[in-house]
Coordinates of C-alpha atoms and ligand atoms in Angstrom, one line a residue:
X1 CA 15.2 -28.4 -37.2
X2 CA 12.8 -26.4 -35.4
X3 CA 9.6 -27.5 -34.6
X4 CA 7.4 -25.3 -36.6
X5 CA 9.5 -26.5 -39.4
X6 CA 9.2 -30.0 -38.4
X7 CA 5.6 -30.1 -37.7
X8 CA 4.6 -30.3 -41.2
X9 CA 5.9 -33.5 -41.8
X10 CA 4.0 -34.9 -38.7
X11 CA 0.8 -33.3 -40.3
X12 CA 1.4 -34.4 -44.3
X13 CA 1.3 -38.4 -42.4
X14 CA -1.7 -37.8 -40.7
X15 CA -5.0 -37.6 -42.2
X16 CA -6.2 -33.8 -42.6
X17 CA -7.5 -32.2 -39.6
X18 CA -5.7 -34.4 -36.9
X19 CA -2.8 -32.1 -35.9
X20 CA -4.1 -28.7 -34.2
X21 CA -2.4 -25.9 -34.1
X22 CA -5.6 -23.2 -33.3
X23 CA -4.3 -21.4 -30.2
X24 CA -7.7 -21.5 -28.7
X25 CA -8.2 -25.0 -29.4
X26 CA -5.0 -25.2 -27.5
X27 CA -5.6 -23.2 -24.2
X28 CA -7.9 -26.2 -23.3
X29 CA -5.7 -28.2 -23.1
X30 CA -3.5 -27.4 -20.7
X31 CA -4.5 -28.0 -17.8
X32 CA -6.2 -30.7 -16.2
X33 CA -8.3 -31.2 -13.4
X34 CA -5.6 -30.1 -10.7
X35 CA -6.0 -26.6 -12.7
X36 CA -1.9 -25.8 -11.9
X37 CA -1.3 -22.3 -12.5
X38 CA 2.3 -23.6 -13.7
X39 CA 1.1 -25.6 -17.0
X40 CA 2.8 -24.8 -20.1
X41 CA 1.7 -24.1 -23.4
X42 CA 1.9 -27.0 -25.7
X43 CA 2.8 -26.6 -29.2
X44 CA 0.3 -28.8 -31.0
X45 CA -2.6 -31.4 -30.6
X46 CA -2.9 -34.5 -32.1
X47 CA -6.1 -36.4 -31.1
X48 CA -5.8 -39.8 -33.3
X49 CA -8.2 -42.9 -33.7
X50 CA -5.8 -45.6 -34.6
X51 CA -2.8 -47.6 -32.7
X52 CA -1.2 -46.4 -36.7
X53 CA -2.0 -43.2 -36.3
X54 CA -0.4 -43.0 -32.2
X55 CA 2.6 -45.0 -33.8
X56 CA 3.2 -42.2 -36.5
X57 CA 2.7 -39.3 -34.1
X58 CA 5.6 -40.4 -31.2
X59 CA 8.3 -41.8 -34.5
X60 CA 7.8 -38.1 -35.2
X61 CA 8.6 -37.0 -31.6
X62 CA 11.7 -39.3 -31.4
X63 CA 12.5 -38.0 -34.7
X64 CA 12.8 -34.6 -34.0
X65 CA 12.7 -34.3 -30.3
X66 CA 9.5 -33.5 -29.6
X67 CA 8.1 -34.4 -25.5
X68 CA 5.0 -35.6 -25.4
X69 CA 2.0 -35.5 -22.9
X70 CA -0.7 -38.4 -23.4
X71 CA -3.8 -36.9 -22.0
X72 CA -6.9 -39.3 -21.5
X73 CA -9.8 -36.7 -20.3
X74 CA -7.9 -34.6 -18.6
X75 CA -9.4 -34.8 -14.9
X76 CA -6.1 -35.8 -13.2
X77 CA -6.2 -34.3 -9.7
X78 CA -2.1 -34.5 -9.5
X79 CA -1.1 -32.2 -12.4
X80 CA -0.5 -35.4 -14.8
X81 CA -2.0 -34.0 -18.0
X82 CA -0.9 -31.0 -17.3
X83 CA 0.6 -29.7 -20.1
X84 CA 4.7 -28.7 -20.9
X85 CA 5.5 -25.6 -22.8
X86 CA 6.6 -26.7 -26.8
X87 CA 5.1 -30.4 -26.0
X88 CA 2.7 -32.2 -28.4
X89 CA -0.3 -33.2 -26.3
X90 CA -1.7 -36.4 -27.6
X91 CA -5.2 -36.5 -27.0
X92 CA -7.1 -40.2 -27.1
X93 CA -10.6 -39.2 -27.1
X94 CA -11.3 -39.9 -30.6
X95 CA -10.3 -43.4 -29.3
X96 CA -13.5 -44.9 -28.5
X97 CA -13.4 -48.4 -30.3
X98 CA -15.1 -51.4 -27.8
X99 CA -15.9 -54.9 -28.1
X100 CA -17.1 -57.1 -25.7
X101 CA -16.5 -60.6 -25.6
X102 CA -19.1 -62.8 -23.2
X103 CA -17.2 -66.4 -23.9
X104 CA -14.2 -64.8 -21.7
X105 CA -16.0 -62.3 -20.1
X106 CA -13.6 -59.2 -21.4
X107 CA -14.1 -56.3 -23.0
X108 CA -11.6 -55.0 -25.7
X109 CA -11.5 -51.3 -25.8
X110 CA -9.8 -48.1 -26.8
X111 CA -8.4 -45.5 -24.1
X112 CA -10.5 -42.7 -24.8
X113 CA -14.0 -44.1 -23.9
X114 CA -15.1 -43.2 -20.7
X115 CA -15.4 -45.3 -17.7
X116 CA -19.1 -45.0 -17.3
X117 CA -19.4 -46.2 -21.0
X118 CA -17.4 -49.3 -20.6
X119 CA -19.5 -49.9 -17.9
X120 CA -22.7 -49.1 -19.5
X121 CA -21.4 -51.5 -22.6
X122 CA -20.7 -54.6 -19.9
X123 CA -23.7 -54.1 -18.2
X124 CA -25.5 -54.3 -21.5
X125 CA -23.8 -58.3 -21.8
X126 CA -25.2 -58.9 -18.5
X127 CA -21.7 -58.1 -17.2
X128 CA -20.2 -55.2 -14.5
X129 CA -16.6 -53.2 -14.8
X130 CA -16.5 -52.9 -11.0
X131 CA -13.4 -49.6 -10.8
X132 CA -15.9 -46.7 -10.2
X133 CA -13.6 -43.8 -9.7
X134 CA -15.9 -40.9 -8.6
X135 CA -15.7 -39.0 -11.7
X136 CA -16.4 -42.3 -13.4
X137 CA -19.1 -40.1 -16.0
X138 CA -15.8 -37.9 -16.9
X139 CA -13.1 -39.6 -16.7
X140 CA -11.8 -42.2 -19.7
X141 CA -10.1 -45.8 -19.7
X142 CA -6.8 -44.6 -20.9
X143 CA -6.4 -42.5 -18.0
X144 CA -7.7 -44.9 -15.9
X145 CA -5.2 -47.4 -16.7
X146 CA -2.5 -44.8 -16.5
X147 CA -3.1 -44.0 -12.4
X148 CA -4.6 -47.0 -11.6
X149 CA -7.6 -45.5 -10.8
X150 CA -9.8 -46.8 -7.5
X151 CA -12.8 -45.9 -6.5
X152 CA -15.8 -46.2 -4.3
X153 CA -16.5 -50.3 -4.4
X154 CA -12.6 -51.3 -4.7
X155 CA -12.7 -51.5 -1.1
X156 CA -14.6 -54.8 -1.9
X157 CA -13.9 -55.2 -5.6
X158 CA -10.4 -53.8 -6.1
X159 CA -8.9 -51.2 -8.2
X160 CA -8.0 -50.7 -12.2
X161 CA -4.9 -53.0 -12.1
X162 CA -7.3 -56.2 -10.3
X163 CA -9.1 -55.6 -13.8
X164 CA -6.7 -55.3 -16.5
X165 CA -5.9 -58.6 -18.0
X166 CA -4.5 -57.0 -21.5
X167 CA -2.4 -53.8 -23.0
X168 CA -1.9 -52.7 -26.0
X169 CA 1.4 -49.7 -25.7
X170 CA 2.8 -48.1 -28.2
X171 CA 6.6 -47.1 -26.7
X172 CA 8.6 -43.5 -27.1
X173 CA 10.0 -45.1 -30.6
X174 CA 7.0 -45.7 -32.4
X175 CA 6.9 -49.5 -31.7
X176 CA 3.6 -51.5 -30.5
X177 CA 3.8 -53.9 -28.3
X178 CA 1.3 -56.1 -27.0
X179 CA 1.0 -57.3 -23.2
X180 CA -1.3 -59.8 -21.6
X181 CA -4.3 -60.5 -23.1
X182 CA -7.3 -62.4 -22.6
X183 CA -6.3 -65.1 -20.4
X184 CA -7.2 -65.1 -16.4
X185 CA -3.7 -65.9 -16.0
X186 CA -0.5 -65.4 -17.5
X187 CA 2.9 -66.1 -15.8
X188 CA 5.0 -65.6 -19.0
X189 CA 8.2 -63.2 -18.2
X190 CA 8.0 -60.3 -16.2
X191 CA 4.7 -58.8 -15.3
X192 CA 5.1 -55.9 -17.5
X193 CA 1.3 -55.6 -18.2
X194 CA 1.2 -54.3 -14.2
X195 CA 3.9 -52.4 -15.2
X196 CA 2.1 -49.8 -17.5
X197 CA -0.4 -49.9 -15.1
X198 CA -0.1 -46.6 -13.0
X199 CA 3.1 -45.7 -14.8
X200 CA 1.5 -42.4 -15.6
X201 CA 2.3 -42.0 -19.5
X202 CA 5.9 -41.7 -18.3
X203 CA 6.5 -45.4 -20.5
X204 CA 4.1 -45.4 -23.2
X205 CA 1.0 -44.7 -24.7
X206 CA -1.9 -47.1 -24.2
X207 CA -4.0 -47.7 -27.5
X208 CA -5.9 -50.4 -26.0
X209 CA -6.9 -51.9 -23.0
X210 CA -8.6 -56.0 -22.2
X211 CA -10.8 -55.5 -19.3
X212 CA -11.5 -58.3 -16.7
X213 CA -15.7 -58.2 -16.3
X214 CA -17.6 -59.7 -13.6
X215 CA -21.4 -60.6 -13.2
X216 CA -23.3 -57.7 -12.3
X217 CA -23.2 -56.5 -8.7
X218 CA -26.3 -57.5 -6.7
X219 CA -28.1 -54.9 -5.0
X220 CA -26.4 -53.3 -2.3
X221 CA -27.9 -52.3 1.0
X222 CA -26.6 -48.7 2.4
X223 CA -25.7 -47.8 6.2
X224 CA -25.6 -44.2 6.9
X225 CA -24.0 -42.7 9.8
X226 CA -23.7 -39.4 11.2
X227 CA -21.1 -38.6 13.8
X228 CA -20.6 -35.7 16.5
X229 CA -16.8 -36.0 16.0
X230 CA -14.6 -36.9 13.1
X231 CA -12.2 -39.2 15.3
X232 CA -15.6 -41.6 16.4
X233 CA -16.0 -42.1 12.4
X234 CA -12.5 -43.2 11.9
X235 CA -13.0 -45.4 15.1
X236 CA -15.7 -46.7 13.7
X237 CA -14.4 -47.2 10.3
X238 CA -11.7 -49.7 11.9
X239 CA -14.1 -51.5 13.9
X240 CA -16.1 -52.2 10.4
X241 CA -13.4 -53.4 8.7
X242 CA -11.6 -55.6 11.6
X243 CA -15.0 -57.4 10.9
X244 CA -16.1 -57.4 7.2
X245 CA -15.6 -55.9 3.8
X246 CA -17.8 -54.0 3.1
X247 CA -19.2 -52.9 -0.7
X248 CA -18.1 -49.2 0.3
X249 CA -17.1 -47.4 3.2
X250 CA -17.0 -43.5 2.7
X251 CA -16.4 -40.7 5.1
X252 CA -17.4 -37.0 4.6
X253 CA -16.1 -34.1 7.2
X254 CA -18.2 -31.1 8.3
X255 CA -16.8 -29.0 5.5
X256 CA -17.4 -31.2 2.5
X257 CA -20.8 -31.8 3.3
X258 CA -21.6 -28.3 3.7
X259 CA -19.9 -27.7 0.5
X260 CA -22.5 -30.5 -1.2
X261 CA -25.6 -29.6 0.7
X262 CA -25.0 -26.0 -0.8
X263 CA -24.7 -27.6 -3.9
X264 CA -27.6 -30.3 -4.0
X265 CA -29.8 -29.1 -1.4
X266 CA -30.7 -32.9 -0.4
X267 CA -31.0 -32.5 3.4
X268 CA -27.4 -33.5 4.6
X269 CA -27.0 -33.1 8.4
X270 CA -25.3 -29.3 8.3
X271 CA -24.3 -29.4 12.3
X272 CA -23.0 -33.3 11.5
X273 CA -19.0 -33.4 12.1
X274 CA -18.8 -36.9 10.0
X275 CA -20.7 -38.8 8.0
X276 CA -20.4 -42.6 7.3
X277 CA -21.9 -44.4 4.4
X278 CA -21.3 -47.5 3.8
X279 CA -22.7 -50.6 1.6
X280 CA -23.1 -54.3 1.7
X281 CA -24.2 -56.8 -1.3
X282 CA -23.4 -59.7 -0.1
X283 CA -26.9 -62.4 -0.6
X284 CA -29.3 -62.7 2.2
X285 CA -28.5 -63.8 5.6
X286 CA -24.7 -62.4 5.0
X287 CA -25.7 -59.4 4.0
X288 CA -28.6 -58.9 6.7
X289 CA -25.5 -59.7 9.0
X290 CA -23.1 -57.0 7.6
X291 CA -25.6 -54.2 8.0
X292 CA -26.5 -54.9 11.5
X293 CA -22.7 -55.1 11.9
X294 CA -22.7 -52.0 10.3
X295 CA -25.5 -50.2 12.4
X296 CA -24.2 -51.3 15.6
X297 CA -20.7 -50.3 15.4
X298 CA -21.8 -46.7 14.1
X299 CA -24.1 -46.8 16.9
X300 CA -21.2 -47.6 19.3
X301 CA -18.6 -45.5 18.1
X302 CA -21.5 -42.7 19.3
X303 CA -23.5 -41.9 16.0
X304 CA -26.0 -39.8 16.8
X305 CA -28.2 -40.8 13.7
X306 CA -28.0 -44.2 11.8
X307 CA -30.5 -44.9 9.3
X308 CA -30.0 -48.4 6.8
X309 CA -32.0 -48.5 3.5
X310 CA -32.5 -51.5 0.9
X311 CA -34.2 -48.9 -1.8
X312 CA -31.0 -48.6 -4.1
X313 CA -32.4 -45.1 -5.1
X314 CA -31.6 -44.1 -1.8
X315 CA -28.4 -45.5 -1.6
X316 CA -27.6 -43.8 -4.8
X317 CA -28.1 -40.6 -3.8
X318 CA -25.4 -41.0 -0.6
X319 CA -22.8 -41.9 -2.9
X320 CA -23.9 -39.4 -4.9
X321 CA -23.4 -36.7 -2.6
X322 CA -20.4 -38.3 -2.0
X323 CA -18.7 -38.2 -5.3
X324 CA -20.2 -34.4 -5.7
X325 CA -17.9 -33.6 -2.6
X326 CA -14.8 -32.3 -5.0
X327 CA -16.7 -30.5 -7.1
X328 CA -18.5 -28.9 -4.1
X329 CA -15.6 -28.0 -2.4
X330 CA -13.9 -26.4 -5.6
X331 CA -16.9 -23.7 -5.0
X332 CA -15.2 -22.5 -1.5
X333 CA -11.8 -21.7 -3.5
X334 CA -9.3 -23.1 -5.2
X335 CA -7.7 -26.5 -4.1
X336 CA -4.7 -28.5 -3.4
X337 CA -5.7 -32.0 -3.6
X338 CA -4.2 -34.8 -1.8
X339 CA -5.0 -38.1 -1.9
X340 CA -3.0 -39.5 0.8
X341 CA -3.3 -43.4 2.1
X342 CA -2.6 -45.2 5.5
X343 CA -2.4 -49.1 6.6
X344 CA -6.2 -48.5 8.5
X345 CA -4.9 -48.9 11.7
X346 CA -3.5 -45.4 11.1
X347 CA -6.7 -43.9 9.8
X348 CA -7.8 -41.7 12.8
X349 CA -4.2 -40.2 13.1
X350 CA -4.0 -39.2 9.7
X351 CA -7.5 -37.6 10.0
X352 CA -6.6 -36.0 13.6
X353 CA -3.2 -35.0 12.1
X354 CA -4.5 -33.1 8.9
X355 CA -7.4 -31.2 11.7
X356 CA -3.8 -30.4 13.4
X357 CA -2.2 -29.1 9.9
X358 CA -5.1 -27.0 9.1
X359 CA -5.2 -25.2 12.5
X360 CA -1.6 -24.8 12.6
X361 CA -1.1 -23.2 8.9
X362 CA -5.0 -21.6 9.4
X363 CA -6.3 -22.9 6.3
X364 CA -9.8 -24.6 5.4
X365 CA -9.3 -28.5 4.4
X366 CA -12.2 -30.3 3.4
X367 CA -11.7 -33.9 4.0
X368 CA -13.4 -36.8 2.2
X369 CA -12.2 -40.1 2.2
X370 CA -12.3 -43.5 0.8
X371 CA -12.3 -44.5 4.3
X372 CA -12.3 -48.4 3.8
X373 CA -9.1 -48.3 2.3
X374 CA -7.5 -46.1 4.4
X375 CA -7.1 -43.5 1.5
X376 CA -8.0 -39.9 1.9
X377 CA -8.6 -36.8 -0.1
X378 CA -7.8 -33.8 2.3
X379 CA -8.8 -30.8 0.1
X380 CA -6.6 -27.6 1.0
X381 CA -8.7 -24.7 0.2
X382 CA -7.3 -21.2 -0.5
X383 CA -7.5 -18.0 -2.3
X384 CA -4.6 -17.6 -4.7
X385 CA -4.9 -13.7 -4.9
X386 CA -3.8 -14.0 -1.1
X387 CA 0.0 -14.5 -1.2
X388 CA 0.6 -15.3 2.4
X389 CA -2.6 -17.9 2.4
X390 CA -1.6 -19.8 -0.7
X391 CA 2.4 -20.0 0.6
X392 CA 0.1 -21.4 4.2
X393 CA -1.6 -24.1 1.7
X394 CA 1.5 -25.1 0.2
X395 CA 3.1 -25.8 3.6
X396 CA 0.2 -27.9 4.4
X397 CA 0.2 -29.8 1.4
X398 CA 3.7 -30.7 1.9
X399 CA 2.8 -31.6 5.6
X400 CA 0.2 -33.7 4.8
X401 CA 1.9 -35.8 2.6
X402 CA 4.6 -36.0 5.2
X403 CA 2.4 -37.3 8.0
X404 CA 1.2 -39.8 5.3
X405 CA 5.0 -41.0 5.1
X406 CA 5.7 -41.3 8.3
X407 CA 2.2 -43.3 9.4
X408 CA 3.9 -45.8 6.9
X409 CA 1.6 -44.8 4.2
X410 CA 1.6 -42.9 0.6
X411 CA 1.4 -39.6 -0.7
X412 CA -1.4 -41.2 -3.2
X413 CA -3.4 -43.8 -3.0
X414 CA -5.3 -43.6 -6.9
X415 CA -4.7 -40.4 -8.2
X416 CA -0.8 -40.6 -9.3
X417 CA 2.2 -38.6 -8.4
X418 CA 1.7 -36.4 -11.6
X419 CA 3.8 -33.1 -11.3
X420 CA 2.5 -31.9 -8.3
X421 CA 3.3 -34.6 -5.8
X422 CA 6.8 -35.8 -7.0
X423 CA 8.7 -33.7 -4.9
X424 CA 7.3 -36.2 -2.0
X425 CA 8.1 -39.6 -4.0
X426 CA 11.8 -39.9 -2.7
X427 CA 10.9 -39.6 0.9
X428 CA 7.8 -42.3 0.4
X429 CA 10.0 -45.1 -1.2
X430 CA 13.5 -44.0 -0.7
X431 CA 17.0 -43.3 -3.2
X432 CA 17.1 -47.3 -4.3
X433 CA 13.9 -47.2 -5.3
X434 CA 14.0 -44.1 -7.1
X435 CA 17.1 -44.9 -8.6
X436 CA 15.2 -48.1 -10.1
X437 CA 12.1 -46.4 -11.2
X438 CA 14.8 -44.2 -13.3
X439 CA 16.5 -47.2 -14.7
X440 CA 13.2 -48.4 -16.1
X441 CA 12.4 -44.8 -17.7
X442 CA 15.5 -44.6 -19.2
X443 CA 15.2 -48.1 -21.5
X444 CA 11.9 -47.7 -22.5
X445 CA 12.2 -43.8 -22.7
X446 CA 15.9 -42.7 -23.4
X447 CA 15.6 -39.5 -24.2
X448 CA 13.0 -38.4 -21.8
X449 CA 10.3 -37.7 -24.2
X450 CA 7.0 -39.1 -23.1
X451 CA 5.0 -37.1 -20.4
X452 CA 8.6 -35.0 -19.1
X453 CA 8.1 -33.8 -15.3
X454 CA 5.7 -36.7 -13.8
X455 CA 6.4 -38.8 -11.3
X456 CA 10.8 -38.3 -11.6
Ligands
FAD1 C1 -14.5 -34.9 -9.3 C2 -13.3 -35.9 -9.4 C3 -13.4 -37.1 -8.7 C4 -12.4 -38.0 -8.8 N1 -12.4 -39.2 -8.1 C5 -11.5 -40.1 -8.3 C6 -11.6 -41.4 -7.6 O1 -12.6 -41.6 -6.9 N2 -10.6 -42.3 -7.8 C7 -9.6 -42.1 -8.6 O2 -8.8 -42.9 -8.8 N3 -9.5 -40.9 -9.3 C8 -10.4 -39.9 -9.1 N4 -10.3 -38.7 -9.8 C9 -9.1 -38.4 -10.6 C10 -9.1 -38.8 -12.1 O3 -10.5 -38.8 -12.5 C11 -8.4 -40.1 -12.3 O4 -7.0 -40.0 -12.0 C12 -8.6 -40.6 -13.7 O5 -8.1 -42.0 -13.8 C13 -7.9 -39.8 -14.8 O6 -8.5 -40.1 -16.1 P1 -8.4 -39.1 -17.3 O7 -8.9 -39.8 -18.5 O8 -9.0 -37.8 -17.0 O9 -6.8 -39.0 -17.4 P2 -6.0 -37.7 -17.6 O10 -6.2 -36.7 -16.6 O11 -6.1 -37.2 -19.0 O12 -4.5 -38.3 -17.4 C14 -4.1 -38.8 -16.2 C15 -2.7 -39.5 -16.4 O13 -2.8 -40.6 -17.2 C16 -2.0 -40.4 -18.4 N5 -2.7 -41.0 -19.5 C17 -4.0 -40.8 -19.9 N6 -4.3 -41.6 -20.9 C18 -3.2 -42.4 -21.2 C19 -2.9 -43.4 -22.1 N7 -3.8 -43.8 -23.0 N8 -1.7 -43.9 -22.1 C20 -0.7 -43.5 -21.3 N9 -1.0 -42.6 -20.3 C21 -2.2 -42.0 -20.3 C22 -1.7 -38.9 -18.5 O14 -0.5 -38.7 -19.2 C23 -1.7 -38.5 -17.0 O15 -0.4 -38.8 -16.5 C24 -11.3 -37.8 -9.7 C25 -11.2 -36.6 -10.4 C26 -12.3 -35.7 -10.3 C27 -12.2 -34.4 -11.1

């Protein structure tokens, strides 16, 4: 049966309204945040609000055959919600149940919600979601959960799988299952809850999601540095961390924060090559100690301005200008994003590699990184109507990730294989592991239905 004749049947079980079919309505969605010119065009939306109503929608799919793309907000940076020509995309941001519970210090949550409101509803119970993915205000739970998101304080804190204690999936034939749940810890049969997480809508759909909360951070004091070459920063950035963790550790290149001072006009150093900023909270004499720490080394490693501030207005508006860095650099062109990672050690030869990349193939590439963790976000910039440019981008998007691998690190550190990076997966963890990762797919997803192209 074809699936315009199918389709009714998927619309008669759902309550009126929930399946789109409006062309328009459809254009937006898709593409995500990676914006590849490749996406398909999906045959229908469904954007649900119950486990029931996600349990009806993929029975249907198996039924009649139907692949599915599960799409949070759609700000992947990897091509993940990207998508697939004749697909249903399954939209969860109707999805926006929530319930916090203080006794165990959880909160109990639907995917769609965003990440800043799950934080806004723990901080509300006197409680903090630490995972603060820079698009944090944009970006929801469900896709969260799905790339194991990180962030600026998981350098400290930890990233999306540290916090998820509890899953609710709902698997490519309609069943529900439940994984986890509220307890700290659970050693019962494989860990399959830290399986879903980071598997990328490739093994089900998550309905819901039990958060691990902590008390709220205390105030953070903020170290800025500003560096006359980008290998001193990276110098610096191991010296830091050989020491202490800090709350945060960010870098910013010449490029990206020109590309932000054009945007926010706060008076970032133009002629700076690097910038550091990083953060401590630990209490009192600790903390006092970790800034000093902090000043010195940047001071060592050659800084040519350090500056530390208590005011956590101040230190707002670093990270701030910090998280604005992609969509400030999306204003110079468009963008192949990588989100490559390195054991620290090999932090200042990934950086001084990619500068090598983007003279060799003469392109532009912004780099911003979470620099604590050794994970980077070199942002190719090109102009697509140049054919010989873009094919120059492309070859040092490849590169990149290639450099990554053979530093003994990962073509993505938080943002997922998705589409755009899995021609690079093999070469990171090898044929065994691939052929394992395929095993998995194939008994929870037989037929290949749910999010088709990511990841294999
Ligand atoms: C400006 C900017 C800054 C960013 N900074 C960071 C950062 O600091 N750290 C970071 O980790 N990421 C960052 N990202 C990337 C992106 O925001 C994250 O990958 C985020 O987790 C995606 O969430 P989403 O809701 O937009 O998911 P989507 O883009 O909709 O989907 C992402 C993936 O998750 C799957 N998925 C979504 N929901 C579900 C579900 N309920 N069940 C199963 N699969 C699902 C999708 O199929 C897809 O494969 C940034 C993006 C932007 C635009």
């Amino acid at each position: 049966m074809s699936l315009s004749a199918s389709l009714p049947d998927l619309v008669a079980a759902l309550p009126t309204g929930m399946v789109v079919t409006d062309a328009d309505i459809l254009a937006g969605y898709r593409q995500d945040r990676a914006q590849d010119p490749a996406a398909g065009t999906p045959a229908a939306l469904v954007r649900p609000t119950t486990t029931a109503e996600v349990q009806t929608t993929l029975r249907w799919c198996a039924a009649h055959a139907v692949p599915l793309v599960t799409r949070g907000a759609g700000t992947s940076l990897s091509g993940g919600s990207t998508a697939v020509d004749g697909a249903l995309v399954l939209s969860t941001e109707r999805m926006r149940g929530l319930s916090i519970d203080s006794a165990t210090r959880t909160a109990t949550v639907q995917p769609g919600l965003l990440n800043a409101e799950v934080k806004a509803a723990a901080a509300e119970h006197g409680l903090w979601y630490p995972p603060d993915p820079s698009s944090f205000e944009i970006c929801s739970i469900g896709g969260n959960v799905a790339t194991n998101a990180g962030g600026l304080c998981c350098v400290k804190y930890g990233v999306t799988a540290d916090y998820v204690l509890g899953l609710e999936v709902v698997l490519a034939d309609g069943r529900a299952v439940r994984l986890g749940g509220k307890q700290i810890k659970d050693s019962a049969g494989l860990s399959l809850t830290r399986l879903f997480v980071g598997s990328e809508g490739v093994l089900g759909v998550v309905t819901e999601v039990t958060l691990r909360l902590l008390p709220p951070q205390p105030s953070a004091c903020t170290v800025v540095g500003i560096f006359p070459s980008v290998s001193a920063a990276s110098a610096a950035v191991l010296a830091v961390t050989e020491q202490i963790r800090p709350a945060m550790l960010e870098f910013m290149d010449a490029v990206s924060l020109n590309a932000v001072e054009d945007l926010l006009h706060m008076g970032l150093p133009r002629d700076a090559a690097a910038l550091l900023i990083g953060q401590s909270d630990a209490s009192g004499a600790a903390g006092q100690a970790e800034v000093a720490l902090m000043q010195q080394v940047f001071e060592s490693h050659g800084a040519t301005e350090v500056f530390a501030t208590d005011d956590p207005a101040e230190g707002e508006a670093f990270a701030a200008a910090r998280r604005a860095a992609i969509p400030a650099v999306e204003k110079l062109g468009s963008l192949l994003l990588e989100d490559v990672g390195v054991p620290l050690p090999a932090l200042p030869a990934l950086i001084e590699g990619v500068a090598a990349i983007s003279d060799t193939q003469r392109v532009t590439i912004a780099v911003v990184a979470h620099a604590g963790d050794g994970n980077t976000h070199p942002l190719i910039v090109f102009d697509p109507a140049d054919a010989d440019q873009t094919q120059r981008a492309q070859l040092a998007f490849g590169q990149v990730m290639d450099l990554a691998i053979a530093l003994d690190g990962t073509i993505t550190g938080e943002h997922g294989v998705g589409r755009l990076k899995k021609g690079w997966l093999p070469d990171q963890v090898g044929a065994d592991v691939m052929q394992m990762t395929a095993a998995i797919k194939a008994a929870l997803d037989p037929d290949g239905l749910l999010n088709p192209g990511v990841i294999l």
